[in-house]
C-alpha cells in the first residue's frame, strides 16, 4: 500500500497529476540524494523505484511526526503502521491535501475528535441551502440541501464557485449535478467511528462513478476536467477523500 500519488508528488514539488511516472520517479531519487550523506548516495542510486518511493513516504511520515524509524525504503511493520496513522493524520487531523488551498482545512474546520463540540449532536443544528444550479438525486430534482449551520454558507460558496467555473451546460455534461446526499446519521463504513455525514458536514457527489474502492485510475473525479470541482471545495477548506486518500472520490467533508 502506497501513500496516494498526489501527496507524494506534492512532497517532491512536482505537478500533482496523480501519475507517478518517470518525472516523479526521477524527482524522488533526487529528493533522497539531497537528504542523504555523500556516503549514502551510492546506496540510494542502486535502489529500485519502489524502494525509493517507500523511502520518500517514510520521510513524509517522519516529517508529520509519525515514527517509522530511519528511512530505508523497506516496508516493514513500523512503516505499515505508519501508513495507517498517515491516513488518520490526513482525514482526522484536518490536514489539507492541497497546500495552496485558499483556506487551510486545519484553520477552518475541527478535527474529527472535536466535531461533536463544533457541530453539535448528530441530527441537530441543521439548515438548508438552495443550490445555484439544477441538482438531482437520482431522477428527483433537489430543491434544498441539508447541511450543518456551521458549514452551510461555505457549502453554498462551493456550489457558486462550481457554477462560475463550469456553467450550467458543462455541469450537466460532466455529471456535477449528480448529488449523493449529505445528512445520514451513521458511523463510517466498517467502523464504529461516527461519520461526518451524521453531523451534516459532508456530502457525496456522483456516487455511481466514484465508488468507495475506486482509485485515481477509475474514479471519474480523478480526471483532470474535474480538478476545478475539487479545487472549489479545497478553497473552502473542505477535504476531498479522493485527493487525500485516493479512495471514496465521491466524498467531501468540512
Coordinates of N, CA and C in Angstrom, one line a residue:
X1 N 0.8 -1.2 0.0 CA 0.0 0.0 0.0 C 0.9 1.2 0.0
X2 N 0.7 2.1 -1.0 CA 1.5 3.3 -1.1 C 0.6 4.5 -0.6
X3 N 1.2 5.6 -0.1 CA 0.6 6.8 0.1 C 0.1 7.3 -1.3
X4 N -1.0 8.0 -1.4 CA -1.5 8.4 -2.7 C -0.5 9.2 -3.5
X5 N -0.6 9.0 -4.9 CA 0.4 9.6 -5.8 C 0.5 11.1 -5.6
X6 N -0.7 11.8 -5.5 CA -0.6 13.3 -5.5 C 0.1 13.8 -4.2
X7 N -0.2 13.2 -3.1 CA 0.5 13.6 -1.9 C 2.0 13.5 -2.0
X8 N 2.5 12.4 -2.6 CA 3.9 12.1 -2.8 C 4.4 13.2 -3.8
X9 N 3.7 13.4 -4.8 CA 4.2 14.4 -5.8 C 4.3 15.8 -5.2
X10 N 3.4 16.2 -4.3 CA 3.5 17.5 -3.7 C 4.7 17.5 -2.8
X11 N 5.0 16.5 -2.1 CA 6.2 16.4 -1.3 C 7.5 16.6 -2.1
X12 N 7.4 16.1 -3.4 CA 8.5 16.1 -4.3 C 8.6 17.4 -5.1
X13 N 7.5 18.2 -4.9 CA 7.4 19.5 -5.6 C 7.4 19.3 -7.1
X14 N 6.6 18.3 -7.6 CA 6.3 18.1 -9.0 C 4.8 18.3 -9.2
X15 N 4.4 18.5 -10.4 CA 3.0 18.7 -10.7 C 2.2 17.5 -10.2
X16 N 1.2 17.7 -9.3 CA 0.4 16.6 -8.7 C -0.7 16.1 -9.6
X17 N -0.3 15.4 -10.7 CA -1.3 15.0 -11.7 C -1.8 13.6 -11.4
X18 N -1.3 13.0 -10.3 CA -1.8 11.6 -10.0 C -1.2 10.5 -10.8
X19 N -0.2 10.9 -11.6 CA 0.5 9.9 -12.4 C 2.0 9.8 -12.0
X20 N 2.2 8.8 -11.1 CA 3.6 8.6 -10.6 C 4.5 7.9 -11.7
X21 N 4.9 8.7 -12.6 CA 5.6 8.2 -13.8 C 7.1 8.6 -13.7
X22 N 7.7 8.7 -14.9 CA 9.1 8.9 -15.0 C 9.6 10.2 -14.3
X23 N 8.8 11.3 -14.4 CA 9.2 12.6 -13.8 C 9.2 12.5 -12.3
X24 N 8.1 11.8 -11.8 CA 8.0 11.7 -10.3 C 9.1 10.8 -9.8
X25 N 9.4 9.7 -10.5 CA 10.5 8.8 -10.0 C 11.8 9.4 -10.0
X26 N 12.1 10.2 -11.0 CA 13.4 10.9 -11.1 C 13.5 11.9 -9.9
X27 N 12.4 12.6 -9.7 CA 12.3 13.6 -8.6 C 12.5 12.9 -7.2
X28 N 11.9 11.7 -7.1 CA 12.0 11.0 -5.8 C 13.4 10.6 -5.5
X29 N 14.1 10.2 -6.5 CA 15.5 9.8 -6.3 C 16.4 11.0 -6.0
X30 N 16.1 12.1 -6.7 CA 16.9 13.3 -6.4 C 16.6 13.8 -5.0
X31 N 15.3 13.7 -4.6 CA 14.9 14.1 -3.3 C 15.7 13.4 -2.2
X32 N 15.8 12.1 -2.4 CA 16.6 11.3 -1.4 C 18.1 11.6 -1.4
X33 N 18.6 11.7 -2.6 CA 20.0 12.0 -2.7 C 20.4 13.3 -2.0
X34 N 19.5 14.3 -2.1 CA 19.7 15.6 -1.4 C 19.6 15.5 0.1
X35 N 19.0 14.4 0.6 CA 18.8 14.3 2.0 C 19.9 13.4 2.6
X36 N 20.5 12.5 1.9 CA 21.4 11.6 2.4 C 22.8 12.1 2.5
X37 N 23.7 11.4 3.1 CA 25.1 11.8 3.2 C 25.8 11.4 1.9
X38 N 26.9 12.0 1.6 CA 27.6 11.6 0.4 C 27.9 10.1 0.4
X39 N 28.2 9.5 1.5 CA 28.5 8.1 1.6 C 27.3 7.2 1.2
X40 N 26.1 7.8 1.6 CA 24.9 7.0 1.4 C 24.3 7.1 0.0
X41 N 24.8 8.1 -0.8 CA 24.3 8.3 -2.1 C 24.3 7.1 -3.0
X42 N 25.5 6.3 -2.9 CA 25.6 5.2 -3.8 C 24.6 4.1 -3.5
X43 N 24.1 4.0 -2.3 CA 23.1 3.1 -2.0 C 21.7 3.5 -2.6
X44 N 21.4 4.8 -2.4 CA 20.1 5.3 -2.9 C 20.1 5.1 -4.5
X45 N 21.2 5.4 -5.1 CA 21.2 5.3 -6.6 C 20.9 3.9 -7.0
X46 N 21.3 2.9 -6.2 CA 21.2 1.5 -6.6 C 19.8 0.9 -6.2
X47 N 19.0 1.7 -5.5 CA 17.7 1.2 -5.1 C 16.7 1.1 -6.2
X48 N 15.7 0.2 -6.2 CA 14.7 0.1 -7.1 C 13.8 1.4 -7.0
X49 N 12.9 1.6 -8.0 CA 12.0 2.7 -7.9 C 11.0 2.6 -6.8
X50 N 10.6 1.3 -6.5 CA 9.6 1.1 -5.4 C 10.3 1.4 -4.1
X51 N 11.5 1.0 -3.9 CA 12.2 1.2 -2.7 C 12.4 2.7 -2.4
X52 N 12.8 3.4 -3.5 CA 12.9 4.9 -3.4 C 11.6 5.5 -3.0
X53 N 10.5 5.1 -3.6 CA 9.2 5.7 -3.2 C 8.9 5.4 -1.8
X54 N 9.1 4.2 -1.3 CA 8.8 3.9 0.1 C 9.7 4.8 1.0
X55 N 10.9 5.0 0.7 CA 11.8 5.8 1.5 C 11.3 7.3 1.5
X56 N 10.8 7.8 0.4 CA 10.2 9.1 0.3 C 9.0 9.2 1.2
X57 N 8.2 8.2 1.2 CA 7.0 8.1 2.1 C 7.4 8.1 3.5
X58 N 8.5 7.4 3.8 CA 9.0 7.3 5.2 C 9.4 8.7 5.7
X59 N 10.0 9.5 4.8 CA 10.4 10.8 5.1 C 9.2 11.7 5.4
X60 N 8.2 11.5 4.5 CA 6.9 12.3 4.7 C 6.3 12.0 6.0
X61 N 6.2 10.7 6.4 CA 5.6 10.4 7.6 C 6.4 10.9 8.8
X62 N 7.7 10.8 8.7 CA 8.6 11.3 9.8 C 8.4 12.8 10.0
X63 N 8.3 13.6 8.9 CA 8.0 15.0 9.0 C 6.7 15.3 9.6
X64 N 5.7 14.4 9.4 CA 4.4 14.5 10.0 C 4.3 14.1 11.5
X65 N 5.5 13.7 12.0 CA 5.5 13.3 13.4 C 5.2 11.9 13.7
X66 N 5.2 11.1 12.6 CA 4.9 9.6 12.7 C 6.2 8.9 12.7
X67 N 6.5 8.1 13.8 CA 7.8 7.4 13.9 C 7.8 6.1 13.1
X68 N 8.6 6.1 12.1 CA 8.7 4.9 11.3 C 10.2 4.4 11.2
X69 N 11.0 5.1 12.1 CA 12.4 4.7 12.1 C 13.2 5.4 11.0
X70 N 14.4 5.0 10.7 CA 15.2 5.6 9.7 C 14.7 5.2 8.3
X71 N 14.5 6.2 7.4 CA 14.0 5.9 6.1 C 15.0 5.0 5.3
X72 N 14.6 3.8 5.1 CA 15.4 2.8 4.4 C 14.8 2.2 3.2
X73 N 13.6 2.6 2.9 CA 12.9 2.1 1.7 C 12.3 0.7 1.9
X74 N 12.3 0.2 3.1 CA 11.8 -1.2 3.3 C 10.5 -1.1 4.1
X75 N 9.5 -1.8 3.5 CA 8.1 -1.7 4.1 C 7.9 -2.7 5.2
X76 N 8.6 -2.4 6.3 CA 8.4 -3.3 7.5 C 7.2 -2.9 8.3
X77 N 7.0 -3.6 9.4 CA 5.8 -3.4 10.3 C 5.6 -1.9 10.7
X78 N 6.7 -1.3 11.1 CA 6.6 0.1 11.5 C 6.1 1.0 10.4
X79 N 6.6 0.7 9.2 CA 6.1 1.6 8.1 C 4.7 1.3 7.8
X80 N 4.2 0.1 7.8 CA 2.8 -0.2 7.6 C 1.9 0.4 8.6
X81 N 2.3 0.4 9.9 CA 1.5 1.0 10.9 C 1.6 2.5 10.7
X82 N 2.7 3.0 10.3 CA 2.8 4.5 10.0 C 1.9 4.9 8.9
X83 N 1.7 4.1 7.9 CA 0.8 4.5 6.8 C -0.7 4.5 7.3
X84 N -1.0 3.7 8.2 CA -2.4 3.7 8.8 C -2.5 5.0 9.6
X85 N -1.5 5.4 10.3 CA -1.5 6.7 11.1 C -1.5 7.9 10.1
X86 N -0.9 7.7 9.0 CA -0.9 8.8 8.0 C -2.3 9.1 7.5
X87 N -3.1 8.0 7.3 CA -4.4 8.2 6.8 C -5.2 9.0 7.9
X88 N -5.0 8.6 9.1 CA -5.7 9.4 10.2 C -5.2 10.8 10.3
X89 N -3.9 11.0 10.0 CA -3.3 12.3 10.1 C -4.0 13.2 9.1
X90 N -4.2 12.7 7.9 CA -4.9 13.5 6.8 C -6.4 13.7 7.1
X91 N -7.1 12.6 7.4 CA -8.5 12.6 7.5 C -9.0 13.2 8.8
X92 N -8.4 12.8 9.9 CA -9.0 13.2 11.2 C -8.3 14.5 11.8
X93 N -7.0 14.7 11.4 CA -6.3 15.9 11.9 C -6.5 17.1 11.0
X94 N -7.3 16.9 10.0 CA -7.7 18.0 9.1 C -6.5 18.6 8.4
X95 N -5.6 17.8 7.9 CA -4.5 18.3 7.1 C -5.0 18.5 5.7
X96 N -4.8 19.7 5.2 CA -5.2 19.9 3.8 C -4.3 19.2 2.8
X97 N -4.9 18.4 1.9 CA -4.0 17.7 0.9 C -3.5 18.7 -0.1
X98 N -4.0 19.9 -0.2 CA -3.6 20.9 -1.2 C -3.0 22.1 -0.4
X99 N -1.7 22.2 -0.3 CA -1.1 23.3 0.5 C -1.4 24.6 -0.1
X100 N -1.8 24.7 -1.4 CA -2.1 26.0 -2.0 C -3.5 26.4 -1.8
X101 N -4.3 25.6 -1.1 CA -5.7 26.0 -1.0 C -5.9 27.3 -0.3
X102 N -6.9 28.1 -0.7 CA -7.0 29.4 -0.2 C -7.3 29.4 1.3
X103 N -8.0 28.4 1.9 CA -8.3 28.3 3.3 C -7.8 27.0 3.8
X104 N -6.8 27.0 4.6 CA -6.3 25.7 5.1 C -7.4 25.0 5.9
X105 N -7.5 23.7 5.6 CA -8.6 22.9 6.3 C -8.4 23.0 7.8
X106 N -7.1 22.9 8.3 CA -6.8 22.9 9.7 C -7.2 24.1 10.4
X107 N -7.4 25.3 9.7 CA -7.7 26.5 10.4 C -9.2 26.8 10.4
X108 N -10.0 26.0 9.6 CA -11.4 26.4 9.5 C -12.3 25.4 10.1
X109 N -12.0 24.1 10.0 CA -12.9 23.0 10.4 C -12.2 22.2 11.5
X110 N -13.0 21.5 12.3 CA -12.5 20.8 13.5 C -11.8 19.5 13.1
X111 N -10.9 19.0 14.0 CA -10.5 17.6 13.9 C -11.7 16.8 14.2
X112 N -11.6 15.5 13.8 CA -12.8 14.6 13.9 C -13.1 14.5 15.4
X113 N -12.1 14.4 16.3 CA -12.4 14.2 17.7 C -13.1 15.4 18.3
X114 N -13.1 16.6 17.6 CA -13.7 17.8 18.2 C -15.0 18.1 17.4
X115 N -15.4 17.2 16.5 CA -16.6 17.5 15.7 C -17.9 17.7 16.5
X116 N -18.0 16.8 17.5 CA -19.2 16.9 18.3 C -19.4 18.3 19.0
X117 N -18.3 18.8 19.5 CA -18.3 20.1 20.2 C -18.6 21.2 19.2
X118 N -18.0 21.0 18.0 CA -18.1 22.1 16.9 C -19.5 22.1 16.3
X119 N -20.0 20.9 15.9 CA -21.2 20.8 15.1 C -22.5 20.5 15.9
X120 N -22.3 20.0 17.1 CA -23.4 19.6 17.9 C -23.8 18.2 17.7
X121 N -24.8 17.7 18.5 CA -25.2 16.3 18.4 C -25.7 16.0 17.0
X122 N -25.4 14.8 16.5 CA -25.9 14.4 15.2 C -27.4 14.6 15.1
X123 N -27.8 15.1 14.0 CA -29.2 15.4 13.7 C -29.7 16.8 14.2
X124 N -28.8 17.6 14.8 CA -29.2 18.9 15.2 C -28.4 20.0 14.5
X125 N -28.9 21.2 14.7 CA -28.2 22.4 14.1 C -28.2 22.3 12.5
X126 N -29.3 21.9 12.0 CA -29.4 21.8 10.5 C -30.0 23.0 9.9
X127 N -29.6 23.3 8.7 CA -30.2 24.3 7.9 C -30.2 23.8 6.5
X128 N -30.8 24.6 5.6 CA -30.8 24.2 4.2 C -30.2 25.3 3.3
X129 N -29.7 24.9 2.1 CA -29.3 25.9 1.1 C -30.0 25.5 -0.2
X130 N -30.1 26.5 -1.0 CA -30.7 26.3 -2.3 C -29.6 26.3 -3.3
X131 N -29.4 25.2 -4.0 CA -28.3 25.1 -5.0 C -28.5 26.1 -6.1
X132 N -27.4 26.7 -6.5 CA -27.5 27.8 -7.6 C -27.6 27.2 -9.0
X133 N -27.6 25.9 -9.1 CA -27.8 25.3 -10.4 C -28.6 24.0 -10.2
X134 N -29.2 23.4 -11.2 CA -30.1 22.3 -11.1 C -29.3 21.1 -10.6
X135 N -29.7 20.4 -9.5 CA -29.1 19.3 -8.9 C -30.1 18.2 -8.8
X136 N -29.7 16.9 -9.0 CA -30.6 15.8 -9.0 C -30.1 14.7 -8.1
X137 N -31.0 14.1 -7.3 CA -30.8 12.9 -6.5 C -31.5 11.8 -7.3
X138 N -30.7 11.1 -8.0 CA -31.3 10.1 -9.0 C -32.1 10.9 -10.0
X139 N -33.4 10.7 -10.1 CA -34.2 11.5 -11.1 C -34.9 12.6 -10.5
X140 N -34.8 12.8 -9.1 CA -35.5 13.8 -8.4 C -34.7 15.1 -8.3
X141 N -35.3 16.2 -8.7 CA -34.7 17.4 -8.6 C -34.6 17.9 -7.2
X142 N -33.4 18.3 -6.7 CA -33.2 18.7 -5.4 C -33.4 20.2 -5.2
X143 N -34.4 20.6 -4.5 CA -34.7 22.0 -4.3 C -33.9 22.6 -3.2
X144 N -33.7 21.8 -2.1 CA -32.9 22.3 -1.0 C -32.0 21.2 -0.5
X145 N -30.8 21.6 0.0 CA -29.8 20.6 0.5 C -29.6 20.9 2.0
X146 N -29.5 19.8 2.8 CA -29.4 20.0 4.2 C -27.9 19.9 4.6
X147 N -27.5 20.9 5.4 CA -26.1 21.0 5.9 C -26.1 21.5 7.3
X148 N -25.1 21.3 8.0 CA -25.0 21.8 9.4 C -24.8 23.4 9.3
X149 N -25.4 24.1 10.2 CA -25.3 25.5 10.2 C -23.9 26.1 10.2
X150 N -23.0 25.3 10.7 CA -21.6 25.8 10.8 C -20.9 25.8 9.4
X151 N -21.4 24.9 8.5 CA -20.7 24.8 7.2 C -21.6 25.1 6.0
X152 N -22.8 25.5 6.3 CA -23.8 25.6 5.2 C -23.4 26.8 4.2
X153 N -22.9 27.9 4.8 CA -22.5 29.0 4.0 C -21.4 28.7 3.1
X154 N -20.4 27.9 3.6 CA -19.3 27.5 2.8 C -19.7 26.6 1.7
X155 N -20.7 25.7 2.0 CA -21.2 24.8 1.0 C -21.8 25.5 -0.1
X156 N -22.6 26.5 0.2 CA -23.2 27.3 -0.9 C -22.1 28.0 -1.7
X157 N -21.0 28.5 -1.1 CA -20.0 29.2 -1.8 C -19.3 28.2 -2.8
X158 N -19.2 26.9 -2.3 CA -18.6 25.9 -3.2 C -19.4 25.8 -4.5
X159 N -20.7 25.6 -4.3 CA -21.6 25.4 -5.5 C -21.6 26.7 -6.4
X160 N -21.5 27.8 -5.8 CA -21.4 29.1 -6.6 C -20.1 29.1 -7.4
X161 N -19.0 28.7 -6.8 CA -17.8 28.6 -7.5 C -17.8 27.6 -8.6
X162 N -18.4 26.5 -8.4 CA -18.6 25.4 -9.4 C -19.4 26.0 -10.6
X163 N -20.4 26.7 -10.3 CA -21.3 27.3 -11.4 C -20.4 28.3 -12.2
X164 N -19.7 29.1 -11.5 CA -18.8 30.1 -12.2 C -17.8 29.5 -13.0
X165 N -17.2 28.3 -12.5 CA -16.1 27.7 -13.2 C -16.6 26.9 -14.5
X166 N -17.8 26.3 -14.4 CA -18.2 25.3 -15.4 C -19.4 25.8 -16.2
X167 N -20.3 26.5 -15.6 CA -21.6 26.9 -16.3 C -22.5 25.7 -16.3
X168 N -23.8 26.1 -16.5 CA -24.9 25.1 -16.3 C -24.7 23.9 -17.3
X169 N -24.4 24.2 -18.5 CA -24.4 23.1 -19.5 C -23.3 22.1 -19.2
X170 N -22.1 22.6 -18.9 CA -21.0 21.7 -18.7 C -21.1 21.0 -17.3
X171 N -21.7 21.6 -16.4 CA -22.1 21.0 -15.1 C -22.9 19.7 -15.4
X172 N -23.9 19.8 -16.2 CA -24.7 18.7 -16.5 C -23.9 17.6 -17.4
X173 N -23.2 18.1 -18.3 CA -22.4 17.2 -19.2 C -21.4 16.4 -18.4
X174 N -20.8 17.0 -17.3 CA -19.8 16.3 -16.5 C -20.4 15.5 -15.4
X175 N -21.7 15.7 -15.2 CA -22.3 15.0 -14.1 C -22.1 15.6 -12.7
X176 N -21.8 16.9 -12.7 CA -21.6 17.6 -11.4 C -22.9 18.0 -10.8
X177 N -24.0 17.6 -11.4 CA -25.3 17.8 -10.8 C -25.9 16.5 -10.2
X178 N -25.0 15.5 -10.1 CA -25.5 14.2 -9.6 C -25.2 14.1 -8.1
X179 N -26.2 14.4 -7.3 CA -26.0 14.5 -5.8 C -26.2 13.2 -5.1
X180 N -25.3 12.9 -4.1 CA -25.4 11.7 -3.4 C -25.9 11.8 -2.0
X181 N -26.2 13.0 -1.6 CA -26.8 13.2 -0.2 C -25.8 13.8 0.7
X182 N -26.3 14.3 1.9 CA -25.4 14.9 2.9 C -25.7 14.3 4.3
X183 N -26.8 14.7 4.9 CA -27.1 14.1 6.3 C -27.4 12.7 6.2
X184 N -26.7 11.9 7.1 CA -27.0 10.5 7.2 C -26.4 10.1 8.6
X185 N -27.3 9.8 9.6 CA -26.8 9.6 10.9 C -26.3 8.1 11.0
X186 N -25.0 8.0 10.7 CA -24.5 6.6 10.7 C -23.0 6.7 11.0
X187 N -22.4 5.5 11.4 CA -20.9 5.5 11.5 C -20.2 5.4 10.2
X188 N -18.9 5.6 10.2 CA -18.2 5.4 8.9 C -18.3 3.9 8.5
X189 N -18.1 3.7 7.2 CA -18.2 2.3 6.7 C -17.1 1.4 7.4
X190 N -17.5 0.3 7.9 CA -16.6 -0.7 8.5 C -15.9 -0.1 9.7
X191 N -16.7 0.7 10.5 CA -16.1 1.4 11.7 C -17.2 1.7 12.6
X192 N -16.8 1.9 13.9 CA -17.7 2.4 14.9 C -17.6 3.9 15.1
X193 N -16.7 4.6 14.4 CA -16.5 6.0 14.5 C -17.6 6.7 13.7
X194 N -18.2 7.7 14.3 CA -19.3 8.4 13.7 C -18.8 9.1 12.4
X195 N -19.6 9.1 11.4 CA -19.3 9.7 10.1 C -19.6 11.2 10.2
X196 N -18.8 12.0 9.4 CA -19.1 13.4 9.3 C -20.5 13.6 8.6
X197 N -21.0 12.6 7.9 CA -22.4 12.7 7.4 C -23.4 12.9 8.5
X198 N -23.1 12.3 9.7 CA -24.0 12.3 10.8 C -24.2 13.7 11.3
X199 N -23.2 14.6 11.1 CA -23.2 16.0 11.5 C -23.7 16.9 10.4
X200 N -24.1 16.3 9.3 CA -24.5 17.0 8.1 C -23.3 18.0 7.7
X201 N -22.1 17.5 7.8 CA -20.9 18.3 7.5 C -20.1 17.7 6.3
X202 N -20.8 16.8 5.6 CA -20.2 16.2 4.4 C -21.3 15.9 3.4
X203 N -20.9 15.8 2.1 CA -21.8 15.4 1.1 C -21.1 14.6 0.0
X204 N -21.9 13.8 -0.7 CA -21.3 12.9 -1.8 C -21.9 13.4 -3.1
X205 N -21.0 13.2 -4.1 CA -21.4 13.6 -5.5 C -21.1 12.5 -6.5
X206 N -22.0 12.3 -7.4 CA -21.8 11.3 -8.4 C -21.3 9.9 -7.9
X207 N -22.0 9.4 -6.9 CA -21.5 8.1 -6.3 C -21.4 6.9 -7.2
X208 N -22.2 6.9 -8.2 CA -22.2 5.7 -9.1 C -20.8 5.6 -9.9
X209 N -20.2 6.8 -10.1 CA -19.0 6.8 -10.9 C -17.7 7.1 -10.0
X210 N -18.0 7.2 -8.7 CA -16.9 7.5 -7.8 C -17.0 6.6 -6.5
X211 N -17.0 5.3 -6.7 CA -17.3 4.4 -5.6 C -16.2 4.3 -4.6
X212 N -16.6 3.8 -3.5 CA -15.7 3.8 -2.3 C -14.3 3.2 -2.6
X213 N -14.2 2.1 -3.3 CA -12.9 1.4 -3.5 C -12.2 1.8 -4.8
X214 N -12.8 2.7 -5.6 CA -12.2 3.2 -6.8 C -11.0 4.1 -6.5
X215 N -9.9 4.0 -7.2 CA -8.8 4.9 -7.1 C -8.7 5.9 -8.3
X216 N -7.6 6.6 -8.4 CA -7.5 7.6 -9.4 C -7.4 7.0 -10.8
X217 N -7.3 5.7 -10.9 CA -7.3 5.1 -12.2 C -8.7 4.9 -12.8
X218 N -9.7 4.8 -11.9 CA -11.0 4.6 -12.4 C -12.1 5.6 -12.0
X219 N -11.8 6.3 -10.9 CA -12.8 7.3 -10.4 C -13.0 8.4 -11.4
X220 N -14.2 8.8 -11.6 CA -14.5 9.9 -12.5 C -13.8 11.2 -12.1
X221 N -13.9 11.5 -10.8 CA -13.4 12.8 -10.3 C -11.9 12.9 -10.3
X222 N -11.2 11.8 -10.5 CA -9.8 11.9 -10.6 C -9.3 12.4 -12.0
X223 N -10.2 12.5 -12.9 CA -9.9 13.0 -14.3 C -9.6 14.5 -14.2
X224 N -8.7 15.0 -15.1 CA -8.3 16.4 -15.0 C -9.4 17.4 -15.1
X225 N -10.5 17.1 -15.9 CA -11.6 18.1 -16.1 C -12.4 18.3 -14.8
X226 N -12.2 17.5 -13.8 CA -12.9 17.7 -12.5 C -12.0 18.4 -11.5
X227 N -10.8 18.8 -11.8 CA -9.9 19.5 -10.9 C -10.6 20.8 -10.3
X228 N -11.3 21.5 -11.1 CA -11.9 22.7 -10.6 C -13.0 22.5 -9.6
X229 N -13.7 21.4 -9.7 CA -14.7 21.0 -8.8 C -14.1 20.7 -7.4
X230 N -13.0 19.9 -7.4 CA -12.4 19.6 -6.2 C -11.7 20.9 -5.6
X231 N -11.1 21.7 -6.5 CA -10.5 22.9 -6.0 C -11.5 23.8 -5.3
X232 N -12.7 23.9 -5.8 CA -13.7 24.7 -5.2 C -14.0 24.3 -3.7
X233 N -13.9 23.0 -3.5 CA -14.1 22.5 -2.1 C -12.9 22.9 -1.3
X234 N -11.7 22.7 -1.8 CA -10.5 22.9 -1.0 C -10.3 24.4 -0.7
X235 N -10.8 25.3 -1.6 CA -10.7 26.7 -1.4 C -11.6 27.1 -0.1
X236 N -12.5 26.3 0.2 CA -13.3 26.5 1.4 C -12.9 25.6 2.6
X237 N -11.7 25.0 2.4 CA -11.2 24.1 3.5 C -11.8 22.8 3.6
X238 N -12.7 22.4 2.6 CA -13.3 21.1 2.7 C -12.2 20.0 2.2
X239 N -12.4 18.8 2.7 CA -11.5 17.7 2.4 C -12.0 16.8 1.4
X240 N -11.3 16.6 0.3 CA -11.6 15.6 -0.7 C -10.9 14.3 -0.3
X241 N -11.7 13.2 0.0 CA -11.0 12.0 0.3 C -10.4 11.4 -0.9
X242 N -10.8 11.7 -2.1 CA -10.2 11.3 -3.3 C -8.8 11.8 -3.4
X243 N -8.6 13.1 -3.2 CA -7.2 13.6 -3.3 C -6.4 13.3 -2.1
X244 N -7.0 13.2 -0.9 CA -6.3 12.9 0.3 C -5.9 11.5 0.4
X245 N -6.8 10.5 0.0 CA -6.5 9.1 0.3 C -6.6 8.3 -0.9
X246 N -7.0 8.9 -2.1 CA -7.2 8.1 -3.3 C -8.2 7.0 -3.2
X247 N -9.3 7.3 -2.5 CA -10.4 6.4 -2.4 C -11.7 7.3 -2.1
X248 N -12.8 6.7 -2.3 CA -14.1 7.4 -1.9 C -14.1 8.8 -2.5
X249 N -13.9 8.9 -3.8 CA -13.8 10.2 -4.5 C -15.1 11.0 -4.5
X250 N -16.2 10.3 -4.2 CA -17.5 11.0 -4.1 C -17.5 11.9 -2.9
X251 N -16.7 11.7 -1.9 CA -16.9 12.2 -0.5 C -16.1 13.5 -0.3
X252 N -16.8 14.5 0.2 CA -16.2 15.8 0.6 C -16.7 16.2 1.9
X253 N -15.9 16.7 2.8 CA -16.3 17.0 4.2 C -15.7 18.3 4.7
X254 N -16.4 19.0 5.5 CA -16.0 20.2 6.1 C -15.2 19.9 7.4

